[in-house]
Amino acid sequence: MSNFKLGLEFAQQQDQNDELKSFRTQFHMPKDNDGNELIYMTGNSLGLQPKITKDYINQELEDWANLGVEGHTEGKNPWLHYHEFLTETMAEIVGAKPLEVVVMNSLTANLHFMMVSFYKPTSKRYKILIEADAFPSDKYAVESQLRHHGYDDKDGLILWKAREGEELTNYEDLEHILKEQGDEIALIMIGGVNYYTGQFFDLKRIADLGHSHGCIVGFDCAHGAGNVKLNLHDSGADFAVWCSYKYLNSGPGSLSGAFVHERHAHNKDLNRFTGWWSHNKQTRFRMRDEFDQLPGAEGWQLSNPPILSMAAIRASLDVFKTAEFDRLCKKSKHLTGYFEFLLNELNNDDIKIITPSNPNERGCQLSIQVKNADKTLHNKLTEAGIITDWREPDVIRCAPVPLYNSYMDVYKFVERLKTILN
């Protein structure tokens, strides 16, 4: 990454040479009151809206208006099978087989549904291990599962912590925890990319380690899906969940994805909550048959899907399909590397990047830790037309998303930051 250079001309040249630059024009860019485009660096929190999203949703509104209930079978995109339109591209993005993936529910709901099946505590093995700085919803969810099964959530929760004075967790510490307590741990549930630091964990290493101690292993990939190559199938994880409104640009609060490894695909003995949409498609509408479980991840569905939300996801996935995820990941590493280079060149003791410097251990998010933080720097960035994301106690999260962020975005960001710091 030593080929980066300072100056406006380098950023302009990189944008000119960017084979993905046209995709920026396919998204609505937020503007200030004077109509100037803001520098949007918060795709790790809410992705921007593809311009085709409105057409995709309008198509379903038209079919609803003109066909009513017949839209389930007669619509341009029949609603009865609509979730299947999303499966193949979503599976490619997360590195899974179509059998292993379904889009349904919201993120924490899916996490609970997965734990219904895969958290199987016994009197000896009942503890759950998560990273200490996991996204709060994950922590609340696993604590409530412990209480639901009659365990004390303080005793039953094991935290994989960073070492004193460090921000990033260490695999040797995880190995030590499992060596000491592995036979008491029923479930390891880690955020695939940590929301706070941006650290991308080695999913296969964690899954292999957990399985070697008899633990079930799952991942919350909310900050990984559409951002990094998760390779969920090859990781060997038992399950994973993710949301679609960050890097997958499906709109606020939109649906979640779920992955269940194919080795569990035909196991009808797994405990699970069920509903009519997890019933055999061929006999689903006979209504009086005994429950007949669908194989694969589809077997965890409960209800018929919300079409309008799925239409927005489909729009974004079609953009991904055209852009090609391999090309996006390649640009992401280069663009984020350029961002890191410019930030480091500021040589300012008031800020520090806490995200790993190894491009294979992060996605496009860089977390900037602010010395003596009181949110002032974040507020000044906002006033300067830069949309970032503040996380207590002292971090500004910034994500140059390869689909719609440019090298000029990064250059302008750092130039404005430099002015503010000085």
Coordinates of C-alpha atoms in Angstrom, one line a residue:
M1 CA 0.0 0.0 0.0
S2 CA 3.0 2.3 -0.2
N3 CA 1.9 3.5 -3.7
F4 CA -0.4 6.1 -2.1
K5 CA 0.4 9.7 -2.5
L6 CA -0.7 13.0 -0.8
G7 CA -2.5 15.7 -2.7
L8 CA -5.7 16.3 -4.7
E9 CA -4.3 15.1 -8.0
F10 CA -3.8 11.5 -6.7
A11 CA -7.4 11.2 -5.5
Q12 CA -8.7 12.5 -8.8
Q13 CA -6.6 10.1 -10.7
Q14 CA -7.8 7.1 -8.6
D15 CA -11.4 8.1 -9.2
Q16 CA -10.7 8.4 -12.9
N17 CA -9.2 4.9 -13.0
D18 CA -11.9 3.3 -10.8
E19 CA -13.8 0.7 -12.8
L20 CA -16.7 0.9 -10.3
K21 CA -17.0 4.7 -10.3
S22 CA -20.3 4.6 -12.2
F23 CA -22.1 2.9 -9.3
R24 CA -22.0 6.1 -7.2
T25 CA -24.5 7.7 -9.6
Q26 CA -26.9 4.8 -8.9
F27 CA -27.4 6.0 -5.3
H28 CA -29.2 8.9 -3.8
M29 CA -26.6 11.1 -2.1
P30 CA -27.7 13.2 0.9
K31 CA -27.3 16.9 0.4
D32 CA -27.1 20.0 2.6
N33 CA -29.6 22.8 2.6
D34 CA -27.8 24.5 -0.3
G35 CA -28.0 21.3 -2.4
N36 CA -24.3 20.3 -2.0
E37 CA -23.6 16.6 -1.6
L38 CA -22.6 15.6 1.9
I39 CA -19.6 13.3 2.4
Y40 CA -21.5 10.2 3.6
M41 CA -19.3 7.8 5.6
T42 CA -21.9 5.9 7.5
G43 CA -22.8 3.0 5.3
N44 CA -21.8 0.8 8.2
S45 CA -24.9 2.1 10.0
L46 CA -27.4 2.7 7.2
G47 CA -26.6 2.2 3.6
L48 CA -27.7 4.7 1.0
Q49 CA -30.8 4.1 -1.2
P50 CA -30.3 2.7 -4.7
K51 CA -32.2 4.8 -7.2
I52 CA -33.9 1.7 -8.6
T53 CA -35.4 0.9 -5.1
K54 CA -38.5 3.0 -5.7
D55 CA -39.3 1.2 -9.0
Y56 CA -38.9 -2.2 -7.4
I57 CA -41.3 -1.3 -4.5
N58 CA -43.7 0.5 -6.9
Q59 CA -43.9 -2.7 -9.0
E60 CA -45.3 -4.5 -6.0
L61 CA -47.6 -1.7 -5.1
E62 CA -49.0 -1.8 -8.6
D63 CA -49.5 -5.5 -8.5
W64 CA -51.2 -5.2 -5.1
A65 CA -53.5 -2.4 -6.5
N66 CA -54.3 -4.2 -9.7
L67 CA -54.4 -7.8 -8.6
G68 CA -55.2 -7.9 -4.9
V69 CA -54.6 -11.4 -3.5
E70 CA -53.9 -12.7 -7.0
G71 CA -50.5 -11.0 -6.8
H72 CA -49.3 -14.0 -4.8
T73 CA -49.4 -16.1 -8.0
E74 CA -50.1 -13.7 -10.9
G75 CA -47.9 -10.7 -10.1
K76 CA -44.8 -9.9 -12.2
N77 CA -42.8 -11.2 -9.3
P78 CA -45.2 -13.7 -7.6
W79 CA -45.2 -13.0 -3.9
L80 CA -45.6 -16.7 -3.0
H81 CA -42.0 -17.3 -4.0
Y82 CA -40.6 -13.8 -3.5
H83 CA -38.0 -14.7 -0.8
E84 CA -36.5 -17.1 -3.2
F85 CA -35.6 -14.3 -5.6
L86 CA -33.1 -13.1 -2.9
T87 CA -31.4 -16.4 -2.0
E88 CA -28.8 -16.9 -4.7
T89 CA -27.2 -13.5 -4.6
M90 CA -27.4 -13.3 -0.8
A91 CA -25.7 -16.7 -0.6
E92 CA -22.9 -15.5 -2.9
I93 CA -22.3 -12.4 -0.8
V94 CA -22.0 -14.3 2.5
G95 CA -20.2 -17.3 1.0
A96 CA -22.8 -20.0 1.4
K97 CA -24.9 -22.4 -0.5
P98 CA -28.4 -21.4 -1.4
L99 CA -29.8 -24.2 0.8
E100 CA -28.0 -22.5 3.8
V101 CA -29.5 -19.0 3.5
V102 CA -32.9 -17.4 4.0
V103 CA -34.0 -13.8 4.3
M104 CA -36.6 -13.3 7.1
N105 CA -37.5 -11.4 10.3
S106 CA -35.2 -8.8 11.9
L107 CA -31.7 -9.3 13.2
T108 CA -32.1 -10.0 16.9
A109 CA -35.3 -12.0 16.3
N110 CA -33.3 -14.3 14.0
L111 CA -30.6 -14.5 16.6
H112 CA -33.2 -15.7 19.1
F113 CA -34.6 -18.2 16.6
M114 CA -31.1 -19.6 16.0
M115 CA -30.5 -19.9 19.8
V116 CA -33.8 -21.8 20.2
S117 CA -32.3 -24.5 18.0
F118 CA -28.6 -24.3 18.8
Y119 CA -28.3 -23.2 22.4
K120 CA -28.9 -26.5 24.2
P121 CA -27.7 -26.0 27.8
T122 CA -27.2 -28.9 30.2
S123 CA -26.4 -28.7 33.9
K124 CA -22.7 -29.1 33.1
R125 CA -22.5 -27.2 29.8
Y126 CA -24.6 -24.1 29.8
K127 CA -22.4 -21.0 29.4
I128 CA -22.3 -18.6 26.4
L129 CA -19.1 -16.9 25.3
I130 CA -19.2 -13.5 23.4
E131 CA -16.7 -10.8 22.8
A132 CA -16.7 -8.3 25.6
D133 CA -17.5 -5.3 23.4
A134 CA -20.2 -7.1 21.4
F135 CA -23.1 -5.0 20.0
P136 CA -25.4 -4.4 22.9
S137 CA -28.4 -6.2 21.3
D138 CA -26.3 -9.4 21.1
K139 CA -25.4 -9.2 24.7
Y140 CA -29.0 -8.5 25.8
A141 CA -30.2 -11.4 23.7
V142 CA -27.8 -14.0 25.1
E143 CA -28.3 -12.8 28.6
S144 CA -32.1 -13.2 28.2
Q145 CA -31.5 -16.7 26.8
L146 CA -29.5 -17.7 29.8
R147 CA -32.3 -16.4 32.1
H148 CA -35.0 -18.1 30.0
H149 CA -33.3 -21.4 30.6
G150 CA -33.0 -20.7 34.3
Y151 CA -29.4 -19.7 34.6
D152 CA -27.8 -16.6 36.1
D153 CA -26.8 -14.3 33.3
K154 CA -23.7 -13.0 35.2
D155 CA -22.5 -16.6 35.9
G156 CA -23.4 -17.9 32.5
L157 CA -21.9 -15.2 30.3
I158 CA -18.2 -15.4 29.5
L159 CA -16.6 -12.3 27.9
W160 CA -13.6 -12.5 25.5
K161 CA -11.9 -9.3 26.5
A162 CA -9.1 -7.2 25.0
R163 CA -6.0 -7.0 27.1
E164 CA -5.4 -4.1 29.4
G165 CA -4.4 -1.0 27.4
E166 CA -5.4 -2.7 24.1
E167 CA -8.6 -2.3 21.9
L168 CA -8.5 -5.5 19.9
T169 CA -9.1 -9.0 21.2
N170 CA -6.4 -11.7 21.0
Y171 CA -6.9 -15.3 19.8
E172 CA -4.5 -16.6 22.4
D173 CA -6.8 -15.3 25.1
L174 CA -9.8 -17.1 23.4
E175 CA -7.8 -20.3 23.3
H176 CA -7.0 -19.9 27.0
I177 CA -10.7 -19.4 27.9
L178 CA -11.6 -22.5 26.0
K179 CA -8.8 -24.5 27.5
E180 CA -10.0 -23.5 31.0
Q181 CA -13.8 -23.5 30.6
G182 CA -14.5 -25.2 27.2
D183 CA -16.4 -28.1 28.7
E184 CA -18.8 -25.6 30.4
I185 CA -19.5 -23.5 27.2
A186 CA -22.6 -24.5 25.2
L187 CA -22.4 -21.7 22.7
I188 CA -19.9 -19.3 21.2
M189 CA -21.6 -16.3 19.6
I190 CA -19.2 -13.7 18.2
G191 CA -19.8 -10.6 16.0
G192 CA -18.1 -11.4 12.8
V193 CA -16.9 -7.8 12.4
N194 CA -16.9 -6.0 15.7
Y195 CA -19.2 -3.0 15.4
Y196 CA -16.9 -0.7 17.6
T197 CA -13.4 -1.5 16.5
G198 CA -14.1 -2.8 13.0
Q199 CA -12.0 -5.9 13.7
F200 CA -12.9 -8.7 11.3
F201 CA -12.5 -12.0 13.1
D202 CA -11.2 -15.2 11.6
L203 CA -14.5 -17.1 11.5
K204 CA -13.0 -20.5 10.6
R205 CA -10.4 -20.3 13.3
I206 CA -13.0 -19.5 15.9
A207 CA -15.4 -22.2 14.6
D208 CA -12.7 -24.9 14.5
L209 CA -11.5 -23.9 18.0
G210 CA -15.1 -23.9 19.4
H211 CA -16.0 -27.3 17.8
S212 CA -12.8 -28.9 19.1
H213 CA -14.1 -28.2 22.6
G214 CA -17.6 -29.4 21.8
C215 CA -19.2 -25.9 21.6
I216 CA -21.8 -24.7 19.0
V217 CA -20.5 -21.7 17.1
G218 CA -22.6 -18.9 15.6
F219 CA -21.8 -15.4 14.3
D220 CA -23.6 -12.1 14.1
C221 CA -22.4 -10.7 10.7
A222 CA -24.4 -7.5 10.7
H223 CA -21.2 -5.5 10.1
G224 CA -19.7 -8.1 7.8
A225 CA -22.4 -9.0 5.2
G226 CA -21.8 -7.0 2.0
N227 CA -18.6 -5.6 3.5
V228 CA -16.1 -8.6 3.8
K229 CA -15.9 -12.1 2.4
L230 CA -17.4 -14.1 5.2
N231 CA -17.1 -17.5 3.6
L232 CA -19.8 -18.8 6.0
H233 CA -20.0 -22.3 4.5
D234 CA -16.2 -22.9 4.6
S235 CA -16.0 -21.4 8.1
G236 CA -17.9 -24.4 9.4
A237 CA -20.0 -22.2 11.7
D238 CA -23.3 -23.8 12.8
F239 CA -25.3 -20.6 12.2
A240 CA -25.0 -16.9 11.4
V241 CA -27.4 -13.9 11.2
W242 CA -27.0 -10.5 9.7
C243 CA -29.1 -7.4 8.9
S244 CA -29.5 -6.0 5.4
Y245 CA -29.8 -2.2 6.0
K246 CA -26.0 -1.4 6.5
Y247 CA -23.8 -2.5 3.6
L248 CA -26.7 -4.2 1.9
N249 CA -28.7 -0.9 1.5
S250 CA -32.2 -2.3 2.0
G251 CA -33.6 0.6 4.1
P252 CA -34.0 1.4 7.8
G253 CA -35.0 -1.6 9.9
S254 CA -35.3 -3.9 6.9
L255 CA -35.1 -7.7 7.0
S256 CA -32.3 -9.9 8.3
G257 CA -30.5 -12.9 6.8
A258 CA -29.9 -16.2 8.4
F259 CA -27.4 -19.0 7.6
V260 CA -27.6 -22.6 8.9
H261 CA -24.8 -24.9 7.8
E262 CA -25.9 -27.7 5.4
R263 CA -24.9 -30.4 7.9
H264 CA -28.0 -29.3 9.9
A265 CA -30.2 -29.0 6.8
H266 CA -32.1 -32.2 7.2
N267 CA -32.0 -32.6 10.9
K268 CA -35.7 -32.5 11.9
D269 CA -34.8 -33.3 15.5
L270 CA -33.4 -29.8 16.1
N271 CA -35.6 -27.9 18.5
R272 CA -37.1 -24.9 16.7
F273 CA -40.1 -22.6 16.6
T274 CA -42.2 -23.3 13.6
G275 CA -44.9 -21.7 11.4
W276 CA -46.6 -22.4 8.2
W277 CA -43.9 -20.9 6.0
S278 CA -41.4 -23.5 7.2
H279 CA -43.9 -26.3 6.1
N280 CA -43.4 -28.3 2.9
K281 CA -44.2 -25.9 0.0
Q282 CA -46.1 -28.6 -1.9
T283 CA -48.6 -29.2 0.8
R284 CA -48.5 -25.8 2.7
F285 CA -52.0 -24.7 1.5
R286 CA -53.8 -28.0 2.3
M287 CA -54.0 -26.5 5.8
R288 CA -54.9 -29.7 7.6
D289 CA -51.7 -31.7 7.1
E290 CA -49.4 -32.5 10.0
F291 CA -46.3 -30.3 10.0
D292 CA -43.7 -31.3 7.4
Q293 CA -40.4 -29.5 7.9
L294 CA -38.7 -27.8 5.0
P295 CA -35.0 -28.7 4.6
G296 CA -32.3 -26.1 5.0
A297 CA -32.5 -22.5 6.3
E298 CA -36.0 -22.1 4.8
G299 CA -37.1 -24.5 7.6
W300 CA -36.7 -21.7 10.1
Q301 CA -39.2 -19.3 8.5
L302 CA -42.5 -18.7 10.3
S303 CA -44.6 -16.4 8.3
N304 CA -45.1 -15.3 4.7
P305 CA -42.6 -12.6 3.9
P306 CA -43.1 -8.8 3.8
I307 CA -42.9 -8.1 0.1
L308 CA -42.3 -4.4 0.2
S309 CA -39.2 -4.8 2.4
M310 CA -38.0 -7.7 0.3
A311 CA -38.4 -5.6 -2.9
A312 CA -35.9 -3.0 -1.5
I313 CA -33.5 -5.8 -0.7
R314 CA -33.9 -7.2 -4.2
A315 CA -33.1 -3.8 -5.7
S316 CA -29.8 -3.6 -3.7
L317 CA -28.8 -7.2 -4.4
D318 CA -29.3 -6.6 -8.1
V319 CA -26.8 -3.7 -7.9
F320 CA -24.4 -6.0 -6.1
K321 CA -24.8 -8.6 -8.7
T322 CA -23.9 -6.1 -11.5
A323 CA -21.0 -4.6 -9.5
E324 CA -19.6 -8.1 -8.5
F325 CA -18.7 -8.7 -4.9
D326 CA -15.0 -9.6 -5.7
R327 CA -14.5 -6.3 -7.4
L328 CA -16.1 -4.4 -4.5
C329 CA -13.9 -6.1 -2.0
K330 CA -10.8 -5.3 -4.0
K331 CA -11.8 -1.6 -4.2
S332 CA -12.7 -1.6 -0.5
K333 CA -9.2 -2.7 0.5
H334 CA -7.6 -0.1 -1.7
L335 CA -9.9 2.8 -0.7
T336 CA -9.7 2.0 3.0
G337 CA -6.0 1.7 2.7
Y338 CA -5.8 5.2 1.1
F339 CA -8.0 6.5 3.9
E340 CA -5.7 5.0 6.6
F341 CA -2.7 6.4 4.8
L342 CA -4.1 10.0 4.8
L343 CA -5.2 9.7 8.4
N344 CA -1.7 8.5 9.5
E345 CA -0.1 11.3 7.5
L346 CA -1.9 13.8 9.7
N347 CA 0.5 12.6 12.5
N348 CA -1.8 14.0 15.2
D349 CA -1.7 12.7 18.7
D350 CA -5.3 13.6 19.3
I351 CA -6.6 10.8 17.1
K352 CA -5.7 7.1 16.7
I353 CA -7.0 4.4 14.4
I354 CA -8.0 1.4 16.5
T355 CA -9.1 -0.8 13.6
P356 CA -6.5 -3.5 12.6
S357 CA -4.0 -2.2 10.0
N358 CA -4.0 -5.6 8.3
P359 CA -6.5 -5.3 5.4
N360 CA -7.5 -8.9 5.9
E361 CA -8.6 -8.2 9.5
R362 CA -11.0 -5.4 8.7
G363 CA -13.6 -4.3 6.2
C364 CA -14.1 -0.7 5.1
Q365 CA -14.8 0.7 8.5
L366 CA -12.0 2.6 10.3
S367 CA -12.7 3.5 13.9
I368 CA -10.9 6.7 15.0
Q369 CA -10.4 7.0 18.7
V370 CA -10.4 10.6 20.0
K371 CA -8.2 11.7 22.9
N372 CA -10.1 13.4 25.7
A373 CA -13.3 12.9 23.7
D374 CA -16.5 14.8 24.4
K375 CA -18.1 14.4 20.9
T376 CA -17.0 17.9 19.9
L377 CA -14.8 16.6 17.0
H378 CA -17.7 14.5 15.7
N379 CA -20.1 17.5 15.9
K380 CA -17.6 19.7 14.0
L381 CA -17.3 17.1 11.3
T382 CA -21.0 17.1 10.9
E383 CA -21.0 20.9 10.6
A384 CA -18.3 20.5 7.9
G385 CA -20.7 18.4 5.8
I386 CA -19.3 15.0 6.8
I387 CA -21.7 12.3 8.1
T388 CA -19.9 9.9 10.4
D389 CA -21.0 7.8 13.4
W390 CA -20.2 8.5 17.1
R391 CA -19.9 5.6 19.5
E392 CA -19.4 6.1 23.2
P393 CA -17.0 6.6 24.9
D394 CA -14.5 8.0 22.3
V395 CA -14.8 6.6 18.8
I396 CA -15.9 8.1 15.5
R397 CA -16.7 5.3 13.0
C398 CA -16.1 6.0 9.3
A399 CA -16.8 3.7 6.4
P400 CA -15.8 4.5 2.8
V401 CA -18.2 2.1 1.1
P402 CA -16.9 1.0 -2.3
L403 CA -20.3 1.0 -4.0
Y404 CA -20.8 4.7 -3.6
N405 CA -17.9 6.4 -1.9
S406 CA -15.0 7.9 -3.9
Y407 CA -11.4 8.6 -3.4
M408 CA -12.3 12.3 -3.5
D409 CA -14.7 11.7 -0.6
V410 CA -11.8 10.3 1.4
Y411 CA -9.5 13.1 0.4
K412 CA -12.0 15.8 1.3
F413 CA -12.8 14.1 4.6
V414 CA -9.2 14.1 5.7
E415 CA -8.6 17.7 4.5
R416 CA -11.6 19.0 6.5
L417 CA -10.6 16.9 9.5
K418 CA -7.1 18.4 9.3
T419 CA -8.6 21.9 9.3
I420 CA -10.7 21.1 12.4
L421 CA -7.8 19.5 14.3
N422 CA -5.6 22.5 13.6

